[in-house]
């Protein structure tokens, strides 16, 4: 039969084509071909659905429109919420390729463009913004209903999201102490730069390094630490002394995801000249400090990340500056802030950070929000 418009018998939009040939099969669907591509066509308008007739429908039942596959919608919602295919992939524990494919398949299913990709990342189209608002509201309603129906929160499990550097170099080596302080708690930690959605129970606690948190959360400032250059004794023995910022800027500096952190540090340290930086980018603070310990150059570290290595002599601080670029925040949902397990963990974090030797403790700690 010929197709002369965008919609046939209630079917979703398909690209214009000349003819659709099909042969009936003994199921409520048919096989056909569009522009030489085999397709599977459901026979809308026949009253058949999963082999049922209209008589099987409960009297007064509300008809539901066709829905796209949930995996596609979930991927698009994460992309629209986080603003990045990579972050969405991390959030859903999928690969970047799978997320991108889900979004493109959803666009094909809907017959419209939702996301535009450019050199600065992804941008939602007008249709994408409308759809993102709708599905975001839908997921929030599902999360709220789930919270009302699910059994009481399991207080024997504490799910912690923590920035990778602090998670690896400070919190993990202290897990024995934490388990002694909070016996009977099963700790599940995820080292990530992402922020959890507390309304969807992704985490109980988020420990992040940032400026003051925003949104519908509760938080305390654990510490606004110094950030300073560190390197290994072995590197120092092989290179000329570092006595000034001019000496430092010429050295092989080790960077995280970008070189912006070092630029900010030099500016706050009082370096007034143009900063031209080189050196490898290793994505996370944990990797940069590992490289510095291995004698590969000079990294920036906070006192908490570097504390154990400084005390053990694996790292040496250079120049003795006092620069602070952000703070460690303990963040949780407002509704659960005063739960006993969260309160005990919060108190343990504050006490343990205060007792950590190495570098100089900040005067600005434990400020609530």
Short mmCIF file of C-alpha atoms in Angstrom, two decimals:
data_model
loop_
_atom_site.label_atom_id
_atom_site.label_comp_id
_atom_site.label_asym_id
_atom_site.label_seq_id
_atom_site.Cartn_x
_atom_site.Cartn_y
_atom_site.Cartn_z
CA UNK A 1 0.00 0.00 0.00
CA UNK A 2 1.21 3.52 -0.65
CA UNK A 3 2.14 5.84 2.20
CA UNK A 4 1.20 9.44 1.56
CA UNK A 5 1.66 11.11 4.92
CA UNK A 6 3.67 10.99 8.17
CA UNK A 7 1.42 8.62 10.08
CA UNK A 8 -0.37 5.40 9.15
CA UNK A 9 -3.07 3.80 11.30
CA UNK A 10 -1.70 5.38 14.49
CA UNK A 11 1.91 4.25 13.85
CA UNK A 12 4.75 6.54 14.95
CA UNK A 13 6.42 8.71 12.40
CA UNK A 14 8.60 6.92 9.81
CA UNK A 15 10.67 8.58 7.08
CA UNK A 16 8.73 9.07 3.81
CA UNK A 17 8.94 6.12 1.45
CA UNK A 18 7.28 4.96 -1.73
CA UNK A 19 5.79 1.58 -0.96
CA UNK A 20 5.41 -0.83 1.93
CA UNK A 21 5.09 -4.49 0.95
CA UNK A 22 4.11 -7.04 3.54
CA UNK A 23 2.71 -10.50 3.88
CA UNK A 24 0.52 -11.49 6.77
CA UNK A 25 1.79 -13.97 9.35
CA UNK A 26 -0.27 -15.78 12.00
CA UNK A 27 0.60 -13.15 14.64
CA UNK A 28 -0.53 -9.54 15.08
CA UNK A 29 2.41 -8.27 13.00
CA UNK A 30 3.77 -8.42 9.46
CA UNK A 31 7.14 -8.38 7.81
CA UNK A 32 7.76 -5.76 5.17
CA UNK A 33 10.41 -3.77 3.37
CA UNK A 34 11.02 -0.01 3.26
CA UNK A 35 13.62 1.21 0.76
CA UNK A 36 14.98 -2.32 0.61
CA UNK A 37 15.40 -2.57 4.41
CA UNK A 38 13.54 -5.45 6.13
CA UNK A 39 11.30 -4.22 8.95
CA UNK A 40 8.82 -5.68 11.39
CA UNK A 41 5.44 -3.96 11.25
CA UNK A 42 2.85 -4.21 14.01
CA UNK A 43 -0.68 -4.05 12.65
CA UNK A 44 -2.04 -1.04 14.50
CA UNK A 45 -5.78 -0.61 14.27
CA UNK A 46 -6.53 -4.33 14.22
CA UNK A 47 -7.43 -4.44 17.89
CA UNK A 48 -4.75 -7.09 18.42
CA UNK A 49 -2.09 -6.69 21.08
CA UNK A 50 0.02 -9.58 22.32
CA UNK A 51 -2.61 -11.90 20.80
CA UNK A 52 -5.55 -10.33 22.67
CA UNK A 53 -8.68 -8.89 21.18
CA UNK A 54 -10.48 -5.76 22.24
CA UNK A 55 -13.00 -7.97 24.06
CA UNK A 56 -10.22 -9.02 26.43
CA UNK A 57 -9.70 -5.42 27.60
CA UNK A 58 -11.33 -4.59 30.95
CA UNK A 59 -14.38 -2.42 30.52
CA UNK A 60 -13.47 1.24 30.86
CA UNK A 61 -9.72 0.52 30.67
CA UNK A 62 -7.70 3.57 29.65
CA UNK A 63 -5.69 3.14 26.46
CA UNK A 64 -1.99 3.86 26.88
CA UNK A 65 -0.02 5.30 23.99
CA UNK A 66 3.03 3.50 22.70
CA UNK A 67 6.13 4.05 24.80
CA UNK A 68 9.75 3.99 23.63
CA UNK A 69 12.05 1.35 25.16
CA UNK A 70 12.92 2.35 28.72
CA UNK A 71 16.65 1.75 28.18
CA UNK A 72 16.68 4.48 25.53
CA UNK A 73 14.73 6.91 27.70
CA UNK A 74 16.92 6.20 30.72
CA UNK A 75 20.08 6.91 28.71
CA UNK A 76 18.66 10.17 27.33
CA UNK A 77 17.50 11.29 30.78
CA UNK A 78 21.00 10.76 32.19
CA UNK A 79 22.57 12.68 29.29
CA UNK A 80 20.15 15.59 29.69
CA UNK A 81 20.60 15.65 33.48
CA UNK A 82 24.40 15.41 33.49
CA UNK A 83 25.13 17.27 30.26
CA UNK A 84 27.61 14.73 28.92
CA UNK A 85 27.62 11.31 27.27
CA UNK A 86 30.65 10.33 29.35
CA UNK A 87 29.06 11.33 32.64
CA UNK A 88 25.84 9.56 31.69
CA UNK A 89 27.85 6.42 30.90
CA UNK A 90 29.56 6.58 34.32
CA UNK A 91 26.23 7.22 36.02
CA UNK A 92 24.55 4.18 34.46
CA UNK A 93 27.65 1.96 34.47
CA UNK A 94 27.51 1.61 30.68
CA UNK A 95 29.98 2.46 27.95
CA UNK A 96 29.96 5.79 26.15
CA UNK A 97 29.18 3.92 22.92
CA UNK A 98 26.07 2.26 24.39
CA UNK A 99 24.74 5.59 25.74
CA UNK A 100 25.29 7.28 22.37
CA UNK A 101 23.55 4.42 20.54
CA UNK A 102 20.56 4.52 22.90
CA UNK A 103 20.14 8.27 22.33
CA UNK A 104 20.38 7.94 18.55
CA UNK A 105 17.91 5.03 18.57
CA UNK A 106 15.51 7.10 20.66
CA UNK A 107 15.76 9.95 18.15
CA UNK A 108 14.98 7.50 15.35
CA UNK A 109 12.06 6.08 17.32
CA UNK A 110 10.61 9.56 17.93
CA UNK A 111 11.46 10.86 14.47
CA UNK A 112 13.10 14.02 15.79
CA UNK A 113 16.50 15.29 16.88
CA UNK A 114 16.98 15.54 20.66
CA UNK A 115 20.71 16.19 21.06
CA UNK A 116 23.26 18.15 19.05
CA UNK A 117 26.95 17.37 19.57
CA UNK A 118 29.63 20.03 19.20
CA UNK A 119 33.23 20.76 20.20
CA UNK A 120 32.06 21.94 23.63
CA UNK A 121 29.93 18.90 24.31
CA UNK A 122 26.27 18.07 23.84
CA UNK A 123 23.38 20.52 23.63
CA UNK A 124 19.69 19.69 23.81
CA UNK A 125 17.49 20.79 20.94
CA UNK A 126 14.18 22.53 21.66
CA UNK A 127 12.42 19.16 21.34
CA UNK A 128 15.09 17.58 23.54
CA UNK A 129 14.52 20.14 26.32
CA UNK A 130 10.78 19.50 26.30
CA UNK A 131 11.23 15.72 26.36
CA UNK A 132 13.94 15.95 29.05
CA UNK A 133 11.63 17.92 31.34
CA UNK A 134 8.84 15.39 30.84
CA UNK A 135 10.90 12.26 31.42
CA UNK A 136 12.75 13.88 34.32
CA UNK A 137 9.42 14.54 36.04
CA UNK A 138 8.32 10.97 35.30
CA UNK A 139 11.48 9.46 36.83
CA UNK A 140 11.09 11.70 39.88
CA UNK A 141 7.51 10.49 40.35
CA UNK A 142 8.65 6.86 40.07
CA UNK A 143 11.40 7.50 42.63
CA UNK A 144 8.95 9.17 45.01
CA UNK A 145 6.43 6.35 44.69
CA UNK A 146 9.20 3.79 45.20
CA UNK A 147 10.32 5.57 48.36
CA UNK A 148 6.77 5.41 49.72
CA UNK A 149 6.34 1.71 48.94
CA UNK A 150 9.77 0.24 49.62
CA UNK A 151 10.63 -1.23 53.01
CA UNK A 152 12.45 0.89 55.55
CA UNK A 153 15.97 1.89 54.50
CA UNK A 154 18.52 -0.76 55.38
CA UNK A 155 20.51 0.91 58.15
CA UNK A 156 23.21 -1.77 58.06
CA UNK A 157 24.46 -0.59 54.63
CA UNK A 158 26.10 2.78 54.03
CA UNK A 159 26.68 3.74 50.40
CA UNK A 160 29.40 6.36 50.06
CA UNK A 161 30.32 8.32 46.95
CA UNK A 162 33.68 10.04 47.31
CA UNK A 163 36.08 11.96 45.08
CA UNK A 164 38.70 9.48 43.81
CA UNK A 165 41.80 11.07 45.35
CA UNK A 166 40.41 11.20 48.88
CA UNK A 167 38.74 7.80 48.52
CA UNK A 168 41.96 6.07 47.48
CA UNK A 169 44.64 7.88 49.45
CA UNK A 170 42.88 8.83 52.68
CA UNK A 171 39.60 7.00 53.29
CA UNK A 172 40.49 3.48 52.08
CA UNK A 173 43.63 3.19 54.29
CA UNK A 174 41.42 4.09 57.29
CA UNK A 175 38.64 1.58 56.68
CA UNK A 176 39.72 -0.63 59.59
CA UNK A 177 39.37 2.35 61.92
CA UNK A 178 35.99 3.19 60.39
CA UNK A 179 34.68 -0.36 60.87
CA UNK A 180 35.79 -0.34 64.51
CA UNK A 181 34.03 2.98 65.05
CA UNK A 182 30.82 1.84 63.28
CA UNK A 183 30.55 -1.92 63.89
CA UNK A 184 27.86 -3.85 62.05
CA UNK A 185 27.78 -1.45 59.08
CA UNK A 186 28.44 -2.75 55.57
CA UNK A 187 30.26 0.04 53.70
CA UNK A 188 29.91 0.31 49.92
CA UNK A 189 32.14 3.00 48.42
CA UNK A 190 32.26 4.36 44.88
CA UNK A 191 35.21 6.57 43.90
CA UNK A 192 33.74 9.13 41.49
CA UNK A 193 33.62 12.82 40.61
CA UNK A 194 29.89 12.54 39.87
CA UNK A 195 27.26 13.80 42.30
CA UNK A 196 24.58 11.26 43.28
CA UNK A 197 20.85 11.79 43.02
CA UNK A 198 19.70 11.30 46.60
CA UNK A 199 16.03 11.19 45.57
CA UNK A 200 16.80 8.00 43.63
CA UNK A 201 18.80 6.41 46.46
CA UNK A 202 22.02 6.34 44.43
CA UNK A 203 24.03 7.04 47.59
CA UNK A 204 23.58 7.81 51.27
CA UNK A 205 26.56 10.17 51.50
CA UNK A 206 28.57 12.19 49.00
CA UNK A 207 32.04 13.46 49.92
CA UNK A 208 33.05 15.95 47.29
CA UNK A 209 35.79 18.50 46.63
CA UNK A 210 34.18 21.66 45.33
CA UNK A 211 32.90 25.08 46.21
CA UNK A 212 29.83 25.33 48.45
CA UNK A 213 27.22 22.72 47.41
CA UNK A 214 23.89 23.84 46.00
CA UNK A 215 20.52 22.24 45.61
CA UNK A 216 18.15 20.55 48.02
CA UNK A 217 20.87 18.95 50.18
CA UNK A 218 22.41 19.30 53.64
CA UNK A 219 26.16 19.63 54.03
CA UNK A 220 29.04 20.48 56.28
CA UNK A 221 32.48 21.71 55.28
CA UNK A 222 34.93 19.08 56.49
CA UNK A 223 38.01 21.07 55.57
CA UNK A 224 39.16 23.74 53.15
CA UNK A 225 42.72 22.43 52.82
CA UNK A 226 45.89 23.91 51.46
CA UNK A 227 46.85 22.76 48.00
CA UNK A 228 50.59 22.66 47.31
CA UNK A 229 53.21 21.20 44.93
CA UNK A 230 54.73 17.84 45.86
CA UNK A 231 57.36 15.58 44.36
CA UNK A 232 59.51 12.66 45.38
CA UNK A 233 62.93 12.86 47.10
CA UNK A 234 64.32 10.93 44.14
CA UNK A 235 63.12 13.63 41.69
CA UNK A 236 64.63 16.35 43.89
CA UNK A 237 68.00 14.57 43.90
CA UNK A 238 68.08 14.57 40.07
CA UNK A 239 67.03 18.18 39.42
CA UNK A 240 67.98 21.74 40.25
CA UNK A 241 66.46 23.19 43.46
CA UNK A 242 62.98 24.76 43.26
CA UNK A 243 63.19 28.04 45.20
CA UNK A 244 60.71 30.33 43.43
CA UNK A 245 57.54 30.22 41.36
CA UNK A 246 59.68 31.03 38.31
CA UNK A 247 61.67 27.88 38.97
CA UNK A 248 58.49 25.84 39.40
CA UNK A 249 56.67 26.95 36.24
CA UNK A 250 59.49 25.63 34.06
CA UNK A 251 59.34 22.11 35.51
CA UNK A 252 57.45 19.02 34.24
CA UNK A 253 54.13 19.57 36.00
CA UNK A 254 51.62 16.73 36.28
CA UNK A 255 47.98 17.67 35.62
CA UNK A 256 44.58 16.17 36.32
CA UNK A 257 41.84 16.34 33.67
CA UNK A 258 42.94 19.78 32.47
CA UNK A 259 45.65 22.34 33.15
CA UNK A 260 43.21 24.82 34.73
CA UNK A 261 43.98 23.73 38.30
CA UNK A 262 47.66 24.59 37.97
CA UNK A 263 46.77 27.93 36.31
CA UNK A 264 44.46 28.83 39.19
CA UNK A 265 47.10 27.76 41.68
CA UNK A 266 49.82 29.97 40.14
CA UNK A 267 47.41 32.93 40.04
CA UNK A 268 46.47 32.54 43.72
CA UNK A 269 50.11 31.99 44.66
CA UNK A 270 50.88 35.44 43.26
CA UNK A 271 52.58 34.52 39.98
CA UNK A 272 51.96 37.58 37.80
CA UNK A 273 53.36 36.39 34.46
CA UNK A 274 51.62 34.46 31.71
CA UNK A 275 51.55 30.78 32.55
CA UNK A 276 52.46 28.41 29.70
CA UNK A 277 52.14 24.86 30.97
CA UNK A 278 53.07 21.45 29.65
CA UNK A 279 53.19 17.96 31.10
CA UNK A 280 50.88 14.94 31.07
CA UNK A 281 47.19 15.00 32.02
CA UNK A 282 46.30 11.97 34.12
CA UNK A 283 42.60 12.61 34.84
CA UNK A 284 42.48 12.21 38.64
CA UNK A 285 44.33 13.47 41.72
CA UNK A 286 45.13 9.91 42.72
CA UNK A 287 47.02 9.26 39.47
CA UNK A 288 48.89 12.56 39.60
CA UNK A 289 50.11 11.86 43.12
CA UNK A 290 51.09 8.32 42.13
CA UNK A 291 53.17 9.78 39.29
CA UNK A 292 54.84 12.24 41.67
CA UNK A 293 55.68 9.44 44.12
CA UNK A 294 57.21 7.53 41.20
CA UNK A 295 59.53 10.46 40.44
CA UNK A 296 57.79 11.54 37.23
CA UNK A 297 57.47 15.24 38.08
CA UNK A 298 55.57 17.65 40.31
CA UNK A 299 51.87 17.35 41.20
CA UNK A 300 49.38 19.43 43.16
CA UNK A 301 47.92 17.77 46.25
CA UNK A 302 45.79 18.68 49.20
CA UNK A 303 47.12 17.92 52.65
CA UNK A 304 44.66 15.04 53.13
CA UNK A 305 45.60 13.33 49.85
CA UNK A 306 49.33 13.76 50.51
CA UNK A 307 49.33 13.30 54.30
CA UNK A 308 50.37 9.63 54.48
CA UNK A 309 53.00 9.99 51.73
CA UNK A 310 54.46 13.13 53.35
CA UNK A 311 54.67 11.40 56.74
CA UNK A 312 56.30 8.31 55.19
CA UNK A 313 58.83 10.38 53.25
CA UNK A 314 57.57 9.33 49.83
CA UNK A 315 56.67 12.94 48.98
CA UNK A 316 58.19 16.32 49.78
CA UNK A 317 56.34 19.66 49.71
CA UNK A 318 57.86 22.44 47.60
CA UNK A 319 57.92 26.18 48.38
CA UNK A 320 55.64 26.24 51.48
CA UNK A 321 52.74 28.21 49.96
CA UNK A 322 49.25 28.77 51.38
CA UNK A 323 46.79 28.37 48.49
CA UNK A 324 43.24 27.01 48.84
CA UNK A 325 41.14 26.21 45.76
CA UNK A 326 38.13 24.41 47.22
CA UNK A 327 36.90 22.34 50.13
CA UNK A 328 35.92 18.82 51.12
CA UNK A 329 32.19 18.69 51.82
CA UNK A 330 30.10 15.99 53.46
CA UNK A 331 26.75 16.08 51.61
CA UNK A 332 23.51 14.20 52.23
CA UNK A 333 19.77 14.44 51.70
CA UNK A 334 17.81 16.73 53.99
CA UNK A 335 15.32 13.99 54.83
CA UNK A 336 17.95 11.55 56.12
CA UNK A 337 20.51 13.98 57.54
CA UNK A 338 19.86 13.09 61.18
CA UNK A 339 19.69 9.31 60.77
CA UNK A 340 21.90 7.63 63.35
CA UNK A 341 24.26 5.88 60.89
CA UNK A 342 24.83 9.02 58.83
CA UNK A 343 25.35 11.14 61.95
CA UNK A 344 27.90 8.67 63.35
CA UNK A 345 29.80 8.50 60.05
CA UNK A 346 29.77 12.31 59.81
CA UNK A 347 31.21 12.61 63.32
CA UNK A 348 33.89 10.03 62.52
CA UNK A 349 34.91 11.93 59.36
CA UNK A 350 35.22 15.21 61.25
CA UNK A 351 37.28 13.67 64.04
CA UNK A 352 39.55 11.64 61.74
CA UNK A 353 40.30 14.59 59.46
CA UNK A 354 41.16 16.70 62.48
CA UNK A 355 43.55 14.01 63.70
CA UNK A 356 45.27 13.54 60.33
CA UNK A 357 48.87 14.67 60.45
CA UNK A 358 50.77 16.00 57.45
CA UNK A 359 50.47 19.47 55.95
CA UNK A 360 48.68 22.08 58.02
CA UNK A 361 45.05 21.71 59.14
CA UNK A 362 42.67 24.37 57.90
CA UNK A 363 41.16 26.91 60.25
CA UNK A 364 37.91 26.66 58.27
CA UNK A 365 36.34 23.31 59.11
CA UNK A 366 32.99 21.76 59.95
CA UNK A 367 30.83 24.68 58.78
CA UNK A 368 27.24 23.47 58.25
CA UNK A 369 24.89 24.23 55.39
#
